[in-house]
Short mmCIF file of C-alpha atoms in Angstrom, two decimals:
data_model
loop_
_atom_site.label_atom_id
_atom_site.label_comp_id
_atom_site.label_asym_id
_atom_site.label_seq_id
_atom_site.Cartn_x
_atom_site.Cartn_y
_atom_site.Cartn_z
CA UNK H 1479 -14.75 -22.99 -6.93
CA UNK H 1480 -11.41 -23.54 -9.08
CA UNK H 1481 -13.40 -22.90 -11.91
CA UNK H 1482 -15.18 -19.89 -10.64
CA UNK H 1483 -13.78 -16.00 -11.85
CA UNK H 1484 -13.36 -13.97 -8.66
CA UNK H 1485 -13.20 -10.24 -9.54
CA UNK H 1486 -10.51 -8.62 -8.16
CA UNK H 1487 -12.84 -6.28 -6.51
CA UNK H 1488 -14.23 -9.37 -3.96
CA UNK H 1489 -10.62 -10.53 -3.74
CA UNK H 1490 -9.67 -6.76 -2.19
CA UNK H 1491 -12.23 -6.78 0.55
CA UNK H 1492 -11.60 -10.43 1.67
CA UNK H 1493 -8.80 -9.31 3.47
CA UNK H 1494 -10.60 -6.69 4.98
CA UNK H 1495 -13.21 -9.08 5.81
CA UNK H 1496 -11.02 -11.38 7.32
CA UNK H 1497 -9.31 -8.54 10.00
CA UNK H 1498 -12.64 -7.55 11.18
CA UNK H 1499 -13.67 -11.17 11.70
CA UNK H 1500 -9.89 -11.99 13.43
CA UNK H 1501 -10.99 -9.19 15.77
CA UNK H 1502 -14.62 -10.32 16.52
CA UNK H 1503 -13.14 -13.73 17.26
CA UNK H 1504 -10.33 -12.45 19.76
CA UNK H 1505 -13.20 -10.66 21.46
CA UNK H 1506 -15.16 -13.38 21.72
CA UNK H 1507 -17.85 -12.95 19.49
CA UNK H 1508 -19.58 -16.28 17.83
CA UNK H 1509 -21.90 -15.45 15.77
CA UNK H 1510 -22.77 -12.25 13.99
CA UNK H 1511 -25.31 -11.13 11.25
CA UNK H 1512 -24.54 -9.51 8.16
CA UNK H 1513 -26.40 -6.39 9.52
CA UNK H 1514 -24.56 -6.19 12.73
CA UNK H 1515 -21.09 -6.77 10.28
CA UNK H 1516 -22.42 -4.34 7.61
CA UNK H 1517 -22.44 -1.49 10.24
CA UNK H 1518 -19.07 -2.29 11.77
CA UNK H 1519 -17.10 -2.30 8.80
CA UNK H 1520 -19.17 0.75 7.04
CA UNK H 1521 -20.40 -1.28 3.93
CA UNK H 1522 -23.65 -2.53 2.71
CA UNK H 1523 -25.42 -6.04 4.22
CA UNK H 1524 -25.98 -6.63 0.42
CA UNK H 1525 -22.33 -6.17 -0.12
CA UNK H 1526 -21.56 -8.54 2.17
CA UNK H 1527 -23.79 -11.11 1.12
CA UNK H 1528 -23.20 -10.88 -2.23
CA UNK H 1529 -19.35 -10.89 -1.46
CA UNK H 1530 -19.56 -14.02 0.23
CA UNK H 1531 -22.27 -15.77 -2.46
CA UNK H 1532 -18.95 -15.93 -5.07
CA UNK H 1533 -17.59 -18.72 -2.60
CA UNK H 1534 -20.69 -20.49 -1.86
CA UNK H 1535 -22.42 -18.24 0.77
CA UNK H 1536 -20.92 -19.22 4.35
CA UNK H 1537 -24.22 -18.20 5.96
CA UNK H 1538 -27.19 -19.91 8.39
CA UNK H 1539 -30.15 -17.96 7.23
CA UNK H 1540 -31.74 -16.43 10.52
CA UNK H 1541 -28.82 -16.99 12.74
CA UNK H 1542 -26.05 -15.11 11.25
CA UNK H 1543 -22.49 -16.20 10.32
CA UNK H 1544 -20.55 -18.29 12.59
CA UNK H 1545 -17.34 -15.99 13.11
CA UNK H 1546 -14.98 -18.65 13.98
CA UNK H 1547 -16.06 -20.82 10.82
CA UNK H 1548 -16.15 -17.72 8.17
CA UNK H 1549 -12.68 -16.58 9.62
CA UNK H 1550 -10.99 -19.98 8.84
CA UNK H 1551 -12.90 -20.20 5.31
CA UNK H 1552 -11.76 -16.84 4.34
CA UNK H 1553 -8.25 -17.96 5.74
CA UNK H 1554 -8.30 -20.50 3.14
CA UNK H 1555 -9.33 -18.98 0.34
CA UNK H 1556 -6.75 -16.17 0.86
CA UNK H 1557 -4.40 -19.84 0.69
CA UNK H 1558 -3.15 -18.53 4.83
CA UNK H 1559 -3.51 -22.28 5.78
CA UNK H 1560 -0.07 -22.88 3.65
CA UNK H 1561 2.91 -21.81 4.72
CA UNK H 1562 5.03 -19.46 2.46
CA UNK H 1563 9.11 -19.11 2.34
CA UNK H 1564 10.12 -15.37 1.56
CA UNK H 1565 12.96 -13.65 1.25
CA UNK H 1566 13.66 -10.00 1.64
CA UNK H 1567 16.08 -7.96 -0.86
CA UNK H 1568 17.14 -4.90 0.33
CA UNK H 1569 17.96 -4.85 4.31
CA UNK H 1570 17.30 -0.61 4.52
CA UNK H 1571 14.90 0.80 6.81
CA UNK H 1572 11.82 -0.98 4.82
CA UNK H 1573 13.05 -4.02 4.65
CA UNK H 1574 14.17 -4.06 7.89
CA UNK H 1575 10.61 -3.28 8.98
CA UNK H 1576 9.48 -6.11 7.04
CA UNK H 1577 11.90 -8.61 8.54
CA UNK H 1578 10.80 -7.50 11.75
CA UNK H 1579 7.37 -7.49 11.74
CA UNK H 1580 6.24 -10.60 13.63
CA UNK H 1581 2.72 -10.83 12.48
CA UNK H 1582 3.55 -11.87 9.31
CA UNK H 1583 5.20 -15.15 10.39
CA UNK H 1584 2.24 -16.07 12.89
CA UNK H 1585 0.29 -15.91 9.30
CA UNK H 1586 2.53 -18.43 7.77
CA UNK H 1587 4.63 -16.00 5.82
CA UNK H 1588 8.34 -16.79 7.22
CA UNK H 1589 11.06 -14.78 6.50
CA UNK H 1590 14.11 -17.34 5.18
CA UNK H 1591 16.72 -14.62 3.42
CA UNK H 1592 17.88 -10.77 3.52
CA UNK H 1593 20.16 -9.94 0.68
CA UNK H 1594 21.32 -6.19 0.31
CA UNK H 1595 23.84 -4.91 -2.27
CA UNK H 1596 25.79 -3.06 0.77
CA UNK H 1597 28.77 -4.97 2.13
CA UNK H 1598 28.63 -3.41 5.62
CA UNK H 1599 25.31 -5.30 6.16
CA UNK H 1600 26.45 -8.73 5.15
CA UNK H 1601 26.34 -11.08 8.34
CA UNK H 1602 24.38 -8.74 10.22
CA UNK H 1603 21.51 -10.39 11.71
CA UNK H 1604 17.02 -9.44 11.43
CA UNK H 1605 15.29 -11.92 13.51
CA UNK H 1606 18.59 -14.47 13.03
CA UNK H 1607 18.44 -14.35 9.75
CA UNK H 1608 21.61 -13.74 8.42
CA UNK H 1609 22.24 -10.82 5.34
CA UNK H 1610 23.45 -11.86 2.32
CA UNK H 1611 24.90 -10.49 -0.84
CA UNK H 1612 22.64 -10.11 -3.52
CA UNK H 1613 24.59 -12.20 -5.83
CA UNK H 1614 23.62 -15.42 -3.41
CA UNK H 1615 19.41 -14.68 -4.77
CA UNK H 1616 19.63 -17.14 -7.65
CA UNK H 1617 21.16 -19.86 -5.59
CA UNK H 1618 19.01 -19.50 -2.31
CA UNK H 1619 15.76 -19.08 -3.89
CA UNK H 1620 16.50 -23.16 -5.55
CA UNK H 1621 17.69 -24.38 -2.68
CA UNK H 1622 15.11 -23.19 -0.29
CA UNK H 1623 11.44 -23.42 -1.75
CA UNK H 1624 11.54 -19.55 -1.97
CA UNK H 1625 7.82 -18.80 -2.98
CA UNK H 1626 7.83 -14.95 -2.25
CA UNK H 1627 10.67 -12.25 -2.80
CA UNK H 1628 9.90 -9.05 -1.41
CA UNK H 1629 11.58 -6.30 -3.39
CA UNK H 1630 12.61 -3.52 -0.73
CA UNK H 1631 15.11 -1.57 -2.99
CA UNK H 1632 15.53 1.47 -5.53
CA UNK H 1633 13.93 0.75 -8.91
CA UNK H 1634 16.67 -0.20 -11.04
CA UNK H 1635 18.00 -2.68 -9.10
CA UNK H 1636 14.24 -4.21 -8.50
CA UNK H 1637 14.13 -4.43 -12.30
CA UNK H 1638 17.65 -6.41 -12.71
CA UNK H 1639 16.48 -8.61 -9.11
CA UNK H 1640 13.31 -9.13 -10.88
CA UNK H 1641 14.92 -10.81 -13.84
CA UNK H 1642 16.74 -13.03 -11.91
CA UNK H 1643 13.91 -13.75 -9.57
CA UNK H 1644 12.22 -15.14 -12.80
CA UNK H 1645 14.63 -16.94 -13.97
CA UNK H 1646 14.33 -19.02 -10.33
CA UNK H 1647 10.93 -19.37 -10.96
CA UNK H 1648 9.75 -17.64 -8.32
CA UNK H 1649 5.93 -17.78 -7.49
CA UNK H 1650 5.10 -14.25 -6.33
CA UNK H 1651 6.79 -10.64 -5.75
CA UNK H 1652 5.70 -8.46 -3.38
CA UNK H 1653 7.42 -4.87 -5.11
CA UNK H 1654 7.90 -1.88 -2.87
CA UNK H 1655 9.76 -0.56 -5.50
CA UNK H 1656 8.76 2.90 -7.50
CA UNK H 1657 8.43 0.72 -10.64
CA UNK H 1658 5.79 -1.49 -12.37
CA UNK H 1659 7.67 -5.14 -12.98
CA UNK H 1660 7.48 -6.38 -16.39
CA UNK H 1661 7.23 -10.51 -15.40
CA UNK H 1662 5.23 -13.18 -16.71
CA UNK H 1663 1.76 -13.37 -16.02
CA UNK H 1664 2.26 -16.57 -14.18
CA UNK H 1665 4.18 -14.35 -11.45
CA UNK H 1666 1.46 -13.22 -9.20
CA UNK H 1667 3.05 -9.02 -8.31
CA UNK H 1668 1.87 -7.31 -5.75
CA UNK H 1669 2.51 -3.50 -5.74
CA UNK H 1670 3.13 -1.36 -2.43
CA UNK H 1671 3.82 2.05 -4.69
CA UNK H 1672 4.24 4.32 -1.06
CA UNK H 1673 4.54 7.10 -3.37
CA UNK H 1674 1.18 6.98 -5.20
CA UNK H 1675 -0.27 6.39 -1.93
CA UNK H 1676 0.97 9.56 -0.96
CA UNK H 1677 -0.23 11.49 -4.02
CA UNK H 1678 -3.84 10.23 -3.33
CA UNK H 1679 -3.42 11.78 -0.02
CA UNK H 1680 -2.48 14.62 -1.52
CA UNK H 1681 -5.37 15.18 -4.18
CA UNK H 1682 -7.71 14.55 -1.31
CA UNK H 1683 -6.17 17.80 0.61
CA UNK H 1684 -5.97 19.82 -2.43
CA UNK H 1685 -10.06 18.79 -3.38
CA UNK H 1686 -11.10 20.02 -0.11
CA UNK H 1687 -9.42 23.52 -0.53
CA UNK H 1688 -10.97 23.62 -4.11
CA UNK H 1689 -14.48 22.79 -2.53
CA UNK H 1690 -14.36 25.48 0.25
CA UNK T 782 -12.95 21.46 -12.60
CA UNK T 783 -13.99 22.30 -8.90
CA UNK T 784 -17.60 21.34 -9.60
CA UNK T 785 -16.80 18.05 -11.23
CA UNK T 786 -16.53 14.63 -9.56
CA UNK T 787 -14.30 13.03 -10.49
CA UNK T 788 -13.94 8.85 -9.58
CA UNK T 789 -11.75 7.43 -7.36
CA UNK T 790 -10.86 4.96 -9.80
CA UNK T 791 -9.91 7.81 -12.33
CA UNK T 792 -7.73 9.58 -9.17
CA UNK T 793 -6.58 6.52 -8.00
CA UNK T 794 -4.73 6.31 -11.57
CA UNK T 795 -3.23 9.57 -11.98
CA UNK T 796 -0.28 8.78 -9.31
CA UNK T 797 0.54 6.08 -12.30
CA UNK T 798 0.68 8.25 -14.94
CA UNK T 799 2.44 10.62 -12.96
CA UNK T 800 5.15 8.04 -12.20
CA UNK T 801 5.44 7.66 -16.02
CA UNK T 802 5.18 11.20 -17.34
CA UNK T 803 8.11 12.15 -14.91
CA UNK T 804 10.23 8.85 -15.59
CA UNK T 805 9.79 9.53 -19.77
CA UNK T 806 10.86 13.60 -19.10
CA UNK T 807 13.63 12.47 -16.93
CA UNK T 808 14.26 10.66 -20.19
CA UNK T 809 14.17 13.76 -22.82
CA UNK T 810 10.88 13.00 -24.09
CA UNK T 811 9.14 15.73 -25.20
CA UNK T 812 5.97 14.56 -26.66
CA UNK T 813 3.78 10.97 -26.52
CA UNK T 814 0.74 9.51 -28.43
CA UNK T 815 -2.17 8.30 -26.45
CA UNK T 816 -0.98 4.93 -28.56
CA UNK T 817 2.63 4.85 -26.83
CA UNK T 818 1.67 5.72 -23.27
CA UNK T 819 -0.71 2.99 -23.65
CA UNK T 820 1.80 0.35 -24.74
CA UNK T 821 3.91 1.67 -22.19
CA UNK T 822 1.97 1.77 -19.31
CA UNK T 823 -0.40 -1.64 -20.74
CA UNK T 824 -3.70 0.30 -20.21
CA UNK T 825 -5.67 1.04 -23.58
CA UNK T 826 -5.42 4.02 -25.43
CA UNK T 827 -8.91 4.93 -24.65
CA UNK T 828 -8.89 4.40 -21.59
CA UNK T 829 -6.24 7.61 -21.21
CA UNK T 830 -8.48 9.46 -23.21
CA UNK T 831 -11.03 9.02 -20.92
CA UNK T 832 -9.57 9.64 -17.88
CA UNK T 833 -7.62 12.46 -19.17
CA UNK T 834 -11.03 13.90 -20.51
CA UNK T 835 -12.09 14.56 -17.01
CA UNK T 836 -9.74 17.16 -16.55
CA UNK T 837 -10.48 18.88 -19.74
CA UNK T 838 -8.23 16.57 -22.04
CA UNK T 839 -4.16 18.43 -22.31
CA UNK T 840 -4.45 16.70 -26.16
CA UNK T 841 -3.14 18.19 -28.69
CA UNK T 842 -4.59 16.08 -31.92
CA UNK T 843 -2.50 14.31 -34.26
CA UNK T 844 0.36 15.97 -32.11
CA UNK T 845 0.35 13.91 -29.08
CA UNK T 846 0.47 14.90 -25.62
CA UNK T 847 3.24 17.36 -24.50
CA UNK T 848 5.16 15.92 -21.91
CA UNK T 849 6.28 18.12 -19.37
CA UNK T 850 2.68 20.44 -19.39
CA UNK T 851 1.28 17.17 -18.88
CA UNK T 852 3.74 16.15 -16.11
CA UNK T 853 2.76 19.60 -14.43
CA UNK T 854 -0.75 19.52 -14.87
CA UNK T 855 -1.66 16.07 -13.09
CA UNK T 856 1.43 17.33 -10.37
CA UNK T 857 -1.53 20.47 -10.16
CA UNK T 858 -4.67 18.08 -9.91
CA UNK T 859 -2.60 16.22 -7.18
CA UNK T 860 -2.06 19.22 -5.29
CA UNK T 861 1.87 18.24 -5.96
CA UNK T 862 2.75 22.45 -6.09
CA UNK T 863 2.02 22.64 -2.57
CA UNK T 864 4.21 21.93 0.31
CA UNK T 865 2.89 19.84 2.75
CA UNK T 866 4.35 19.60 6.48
CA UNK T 867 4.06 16.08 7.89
CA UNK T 868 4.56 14.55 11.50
CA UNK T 869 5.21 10.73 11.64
CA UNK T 870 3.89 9.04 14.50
CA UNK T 871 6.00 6.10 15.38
CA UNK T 872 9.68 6.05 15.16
CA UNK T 873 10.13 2.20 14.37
CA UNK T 874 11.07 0.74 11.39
CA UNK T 875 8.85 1.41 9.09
CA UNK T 876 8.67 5.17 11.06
CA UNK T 877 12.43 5.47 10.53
CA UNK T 878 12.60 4.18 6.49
CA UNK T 879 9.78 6.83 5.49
CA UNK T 880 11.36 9.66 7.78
CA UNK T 881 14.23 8.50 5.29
CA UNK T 882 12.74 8.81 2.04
CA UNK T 883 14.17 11.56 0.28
CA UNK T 884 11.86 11.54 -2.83
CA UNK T 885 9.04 12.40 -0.43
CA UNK T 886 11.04 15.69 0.47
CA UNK T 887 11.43 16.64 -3.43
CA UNK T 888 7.59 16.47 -3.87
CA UNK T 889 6.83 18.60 -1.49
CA UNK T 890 6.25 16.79 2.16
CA UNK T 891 8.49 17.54 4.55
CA UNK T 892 8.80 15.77 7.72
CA UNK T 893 8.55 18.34 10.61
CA UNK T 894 8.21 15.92 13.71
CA UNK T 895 8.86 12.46 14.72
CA UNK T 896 7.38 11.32 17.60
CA UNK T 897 7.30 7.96 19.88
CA UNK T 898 6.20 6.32 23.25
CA UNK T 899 9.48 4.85 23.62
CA UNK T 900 11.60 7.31 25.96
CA UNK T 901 14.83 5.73 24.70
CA UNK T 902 14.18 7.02 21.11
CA UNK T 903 13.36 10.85 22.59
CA UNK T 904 15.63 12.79 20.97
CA UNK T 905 17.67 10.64 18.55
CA UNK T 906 17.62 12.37 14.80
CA UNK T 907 15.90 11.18 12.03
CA UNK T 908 17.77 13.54 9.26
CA UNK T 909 18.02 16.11 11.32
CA UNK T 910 14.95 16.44 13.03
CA UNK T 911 14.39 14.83 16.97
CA UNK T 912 12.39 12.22 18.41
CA UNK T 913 9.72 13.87 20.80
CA UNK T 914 7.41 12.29 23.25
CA UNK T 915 4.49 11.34 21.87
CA UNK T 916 2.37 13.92 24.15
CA UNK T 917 3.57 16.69 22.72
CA UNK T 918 1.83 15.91 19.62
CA UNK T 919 -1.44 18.44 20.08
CA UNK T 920 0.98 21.11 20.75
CA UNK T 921 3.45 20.62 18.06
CA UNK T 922 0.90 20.09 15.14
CA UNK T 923 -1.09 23.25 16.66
CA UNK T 924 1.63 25.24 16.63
CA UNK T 925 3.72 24.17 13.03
CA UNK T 926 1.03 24.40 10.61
CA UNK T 927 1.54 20.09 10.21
CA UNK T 928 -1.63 19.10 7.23
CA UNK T 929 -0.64 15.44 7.35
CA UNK T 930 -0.04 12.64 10.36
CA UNK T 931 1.72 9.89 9.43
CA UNK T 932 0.67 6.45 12.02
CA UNK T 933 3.00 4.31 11.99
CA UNK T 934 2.12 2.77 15.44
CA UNK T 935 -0.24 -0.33 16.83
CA UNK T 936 -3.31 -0.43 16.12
CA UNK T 937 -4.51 0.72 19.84
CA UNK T 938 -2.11 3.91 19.53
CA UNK T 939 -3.18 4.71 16.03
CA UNK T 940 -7.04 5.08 17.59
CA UNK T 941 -6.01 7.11 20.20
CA UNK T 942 -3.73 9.09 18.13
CA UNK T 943 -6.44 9.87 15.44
CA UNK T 944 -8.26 11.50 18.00
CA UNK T 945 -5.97 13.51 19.00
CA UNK T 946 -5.15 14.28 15.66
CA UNK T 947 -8.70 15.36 15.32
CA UNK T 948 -8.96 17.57 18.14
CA UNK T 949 -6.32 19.06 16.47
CA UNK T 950 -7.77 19.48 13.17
CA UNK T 951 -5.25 17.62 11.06
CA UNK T 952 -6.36 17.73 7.54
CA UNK T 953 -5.23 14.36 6.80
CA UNK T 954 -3.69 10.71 7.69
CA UNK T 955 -1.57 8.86 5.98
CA UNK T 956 -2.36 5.46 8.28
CA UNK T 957 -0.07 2.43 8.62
CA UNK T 958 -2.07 0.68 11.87
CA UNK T 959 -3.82 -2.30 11.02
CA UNK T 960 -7.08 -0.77 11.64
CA UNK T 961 -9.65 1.23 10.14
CA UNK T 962 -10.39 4.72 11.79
CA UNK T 963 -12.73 6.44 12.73
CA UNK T 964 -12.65 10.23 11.76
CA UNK T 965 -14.97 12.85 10.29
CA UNK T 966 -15.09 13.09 6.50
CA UNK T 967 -13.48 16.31 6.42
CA UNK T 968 -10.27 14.06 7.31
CA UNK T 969 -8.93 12.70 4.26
CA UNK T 970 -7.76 9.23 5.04
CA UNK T 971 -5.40 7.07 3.02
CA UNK T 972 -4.20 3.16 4.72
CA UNK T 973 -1.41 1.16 3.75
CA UNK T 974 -2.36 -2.50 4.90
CA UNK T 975 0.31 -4.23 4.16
CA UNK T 976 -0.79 -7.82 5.86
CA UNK T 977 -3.58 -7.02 3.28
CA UNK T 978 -1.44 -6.61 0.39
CA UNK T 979 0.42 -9.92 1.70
CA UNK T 980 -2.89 -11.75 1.72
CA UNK T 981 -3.52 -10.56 -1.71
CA UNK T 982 0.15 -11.79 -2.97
CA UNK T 983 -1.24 -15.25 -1.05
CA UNK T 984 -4.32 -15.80 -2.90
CA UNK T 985 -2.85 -14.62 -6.09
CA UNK T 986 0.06 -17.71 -5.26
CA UNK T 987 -3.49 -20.05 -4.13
CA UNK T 988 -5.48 -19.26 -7.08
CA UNK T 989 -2.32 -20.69 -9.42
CA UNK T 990 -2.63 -23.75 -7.23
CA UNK T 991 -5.60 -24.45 -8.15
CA UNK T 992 -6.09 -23.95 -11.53
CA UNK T 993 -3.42 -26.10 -11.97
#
């Protein structure tokens, strides 16, 4: 599988994939067929299968998937069976939200460090985790098997955090930030641009007043 | 244009070049090759002369693209010249840090209502505007000419809510809830799944692991 090219395209949906089976498991479902899954999640049986063929197939011919078993696999090909050390930079509203959102730890993602540039949040506790000036990054990222820094400020200071966030060798950035990072490529960056979002949304109003 | 269909892929793009055309005018730019917005932005030259050949091209040859007709015209495709009036559902965290977001105001969405289960946050301001039970929502949307719901609630809220919303005749959802919804087409419908994104940043960290 190492060896294997995943498009990008598969890797977006497993996530999906992996909600919708987290559900059917909490509900007690066991088994389900990639019918009965194609019309719940509004995408093609063929989809599916062919999804699922880039990582060997998961299925029992005739009897459906088993959702417990598919839900773990997924879990470990998403790499949710490790745990991950983050911190957060920037303790506003967003990363705040962040910081609190528990969900995130039960998946293994556990919040270690808030740094924020304003001194009237330093000491203040998220979740007992104490804020910290930003100048303290560099040396609690080495000291504390940081793997993730989640960028929750304005863009200039994401850029300047970003450099230093390389220089730790950091592993991944998740960037809520209205700027594209310029890191290299063995930094895995994932965008959040809430802004673009928002224009999609936008477009998709506008089309339907150009279409009636 | 109207008649035209234009890909998601294509539209999903345009908030990008958007997000550049306004950062190089803010910069007293005036005019760019298709060659420099592509080393800029690290997508190929062609590739902008493709996309921006859907909407009829803006080029001027040999002279480069004007900056700030450009800047207006995808603002015009993305319906940027209208005001939208927003209501955000969910005065948490992550409610609180968009109700907060000034840029949103300066392109054009302006939040009109805030609303929460959560009696203790009924009437605390979020820039000047109150915290209202979340029944009054049918009323208040009704009655303010609100285009776009913002859910930034549970997942079992954000269903219910969406059908209010519907009843209601929102025009479209900007949707936080871990969960997909169910609502007619004529409902435009962009999600931010963050745990997805995080899963994404996970595998991206995984895949490293292994090729290692």
């Amino acid at each position: 599988m190492e060896d294997k090219i995943i498009s990008q395209a598969v890797i977006g949906r497993l996530p999906r994939y992996y909600r919708y089976l987290g559900d059917l498991k909490d509900s007690g479902i066991e088994r389900i067929s990639s019918q009965d899954l194609s019309k719940l999640m509004k995408v093609t049986a063929s989809q599916i299968r062919q999804d699922f063929n880039n990582f060997g197939g998961f299925g029992q011919q005739g009897y459906g998937y088993n959702v417990e078993y598919l839900y773990n696999e997924i879990a470990k090909i998403l790499g949710l069976h490790y745990k991950h050390n983050l911190i957060i930079v920037g303790a506003g509203n967003l990363g705040q939200a962040l910081a609190n959102y528990v969900n995130f730890e039960r998946r293994g993602f556990i919040v270690k460090g808030v740094f924020d540039i304003n001194p009237e949040l330093h000491g203040k506790e998220l979740r007992g985790v104490p804020v910290q000036p930003i100048e303290n990054i560099e040396e609690f990222v080495k000291a504390n098997d940081i793997d993730i820094a989640v960028l929750t400020i304005p863009k200039d200071g994401a850029v300047k955090t970003a450099e230093v966030l390389v220089r730790c060798n950091i592993r991944a950035i998740w960037n809520f930030a209205h700027v594209d990072l310029n890191v290299p490529d063995s930094i895995v960056v994932e965008n959040v641009h809430l802004s673009d979002s928002l224009m999609k949304l936008s477009y998709g109003i506008s089309k339907f007043d150009n279409s009636n």
